[in-house]
Short mmCIF file of C-alpha atoms in Angstrom, two decimals:
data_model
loop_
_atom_site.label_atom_id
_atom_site.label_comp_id
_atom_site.label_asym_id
_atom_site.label_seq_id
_atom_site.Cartn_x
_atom_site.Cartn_y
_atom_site.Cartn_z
CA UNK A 1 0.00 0.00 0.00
CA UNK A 2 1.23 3.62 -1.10
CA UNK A 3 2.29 5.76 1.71
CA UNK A 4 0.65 9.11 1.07
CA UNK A 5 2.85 12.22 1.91
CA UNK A 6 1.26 14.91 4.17
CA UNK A 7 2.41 18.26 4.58
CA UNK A 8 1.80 21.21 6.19
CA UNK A 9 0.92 24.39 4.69
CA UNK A 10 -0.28 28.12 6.44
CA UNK A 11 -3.69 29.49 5.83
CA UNK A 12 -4.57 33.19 5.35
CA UNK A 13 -5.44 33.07 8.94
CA UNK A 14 -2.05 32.13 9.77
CA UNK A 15 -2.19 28.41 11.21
CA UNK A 16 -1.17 25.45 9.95
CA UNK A 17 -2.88 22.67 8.25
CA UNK A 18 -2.60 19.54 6.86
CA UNK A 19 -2.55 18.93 3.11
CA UNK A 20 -2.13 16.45 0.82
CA UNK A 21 0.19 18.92 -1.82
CA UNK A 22 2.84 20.32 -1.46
CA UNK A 23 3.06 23.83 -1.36
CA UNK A 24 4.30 26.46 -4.27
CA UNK A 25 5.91 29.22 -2.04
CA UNK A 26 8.07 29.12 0.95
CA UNK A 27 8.21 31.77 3.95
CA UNK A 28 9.68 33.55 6.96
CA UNK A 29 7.11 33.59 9.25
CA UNK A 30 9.45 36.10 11.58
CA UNK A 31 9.99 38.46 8.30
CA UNK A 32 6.64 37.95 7.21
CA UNK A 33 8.54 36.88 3.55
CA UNK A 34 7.38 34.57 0.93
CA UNK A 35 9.21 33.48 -2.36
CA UNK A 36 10.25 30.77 -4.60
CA UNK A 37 11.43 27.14 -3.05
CA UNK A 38 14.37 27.78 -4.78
CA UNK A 39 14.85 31.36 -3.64
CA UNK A 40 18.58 31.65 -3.79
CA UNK A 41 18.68 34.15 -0.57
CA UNK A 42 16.25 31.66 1.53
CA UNK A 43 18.47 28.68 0.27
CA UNK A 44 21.15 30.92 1.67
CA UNK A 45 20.12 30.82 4.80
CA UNK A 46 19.02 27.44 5.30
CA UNK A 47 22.88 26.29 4.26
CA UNK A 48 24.11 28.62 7.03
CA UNK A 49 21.32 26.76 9.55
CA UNK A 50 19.24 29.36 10.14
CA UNK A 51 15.42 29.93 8.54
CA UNK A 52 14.07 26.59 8.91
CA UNK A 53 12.36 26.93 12.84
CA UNK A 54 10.78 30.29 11.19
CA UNK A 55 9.86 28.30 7.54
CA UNK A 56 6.34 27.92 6.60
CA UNK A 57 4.70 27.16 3.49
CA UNK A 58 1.79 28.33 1.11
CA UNK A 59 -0.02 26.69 -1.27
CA UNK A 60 -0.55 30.14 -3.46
CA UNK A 61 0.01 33.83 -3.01
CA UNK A 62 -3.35 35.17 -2.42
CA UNK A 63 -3.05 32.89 0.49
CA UNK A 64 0.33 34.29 1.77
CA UNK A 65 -0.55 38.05 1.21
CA UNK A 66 -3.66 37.54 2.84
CA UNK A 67 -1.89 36.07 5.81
CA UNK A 68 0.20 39.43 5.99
CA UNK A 69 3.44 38.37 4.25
CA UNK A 70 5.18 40.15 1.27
CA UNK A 71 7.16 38.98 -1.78
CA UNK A 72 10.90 38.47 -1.58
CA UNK A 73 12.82 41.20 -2.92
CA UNK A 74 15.35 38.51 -4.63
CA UNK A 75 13.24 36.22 -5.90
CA UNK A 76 10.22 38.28 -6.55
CA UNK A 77 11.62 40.87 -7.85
CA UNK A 78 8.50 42.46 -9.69
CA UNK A 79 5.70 41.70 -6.97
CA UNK A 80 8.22 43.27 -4.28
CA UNK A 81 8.12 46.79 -6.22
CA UNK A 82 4.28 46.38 -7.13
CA UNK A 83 3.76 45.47 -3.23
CA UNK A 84 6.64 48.75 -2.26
CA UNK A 85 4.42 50.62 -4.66
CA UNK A 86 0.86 49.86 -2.73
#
């Protein structure tokens, strides 16, 4: 029998929850950042050991803004101004 994978992603309310997909951005929930899983800044600072206590998970954007985060300058690049420009 197939194992199914679980994981956790945040809801616009903030809290955790199970899912059955994966999510499609990563964030800081101490910055209040999402971006890219392959953000080369938040890969950064994973590699140094930091980040991951603080790493949560969304399964879109309009989830993450409306949980209060912002794009990442580096790998977001155009939603960071548009979001600087609000």
């Amino acid at each position: 029998m197939p194992v199914t994978r679980r994981y956790t992603l945040t809801g616009s309310d903030r809290q955790p929850y199970p899912s059955a997909t994966k999510g499609t951005l990563g964030g800081h929930r101490a910055g209040r950042i999402y971006g890219r899983l392959d953000c080369p800044s938040a890969l950064r600072a994973i590699a140094r050991g930091g980040y991951v206590a603080n790493r949560v998970f969304f399964a879109e954007e309009e989830t993450a803004r409306a949980a209060g985060f912002r794009p990442c300058a580096v790998c977001l690049p155009e939603r960071y101004a548009a979001w600087r420009a609000e």
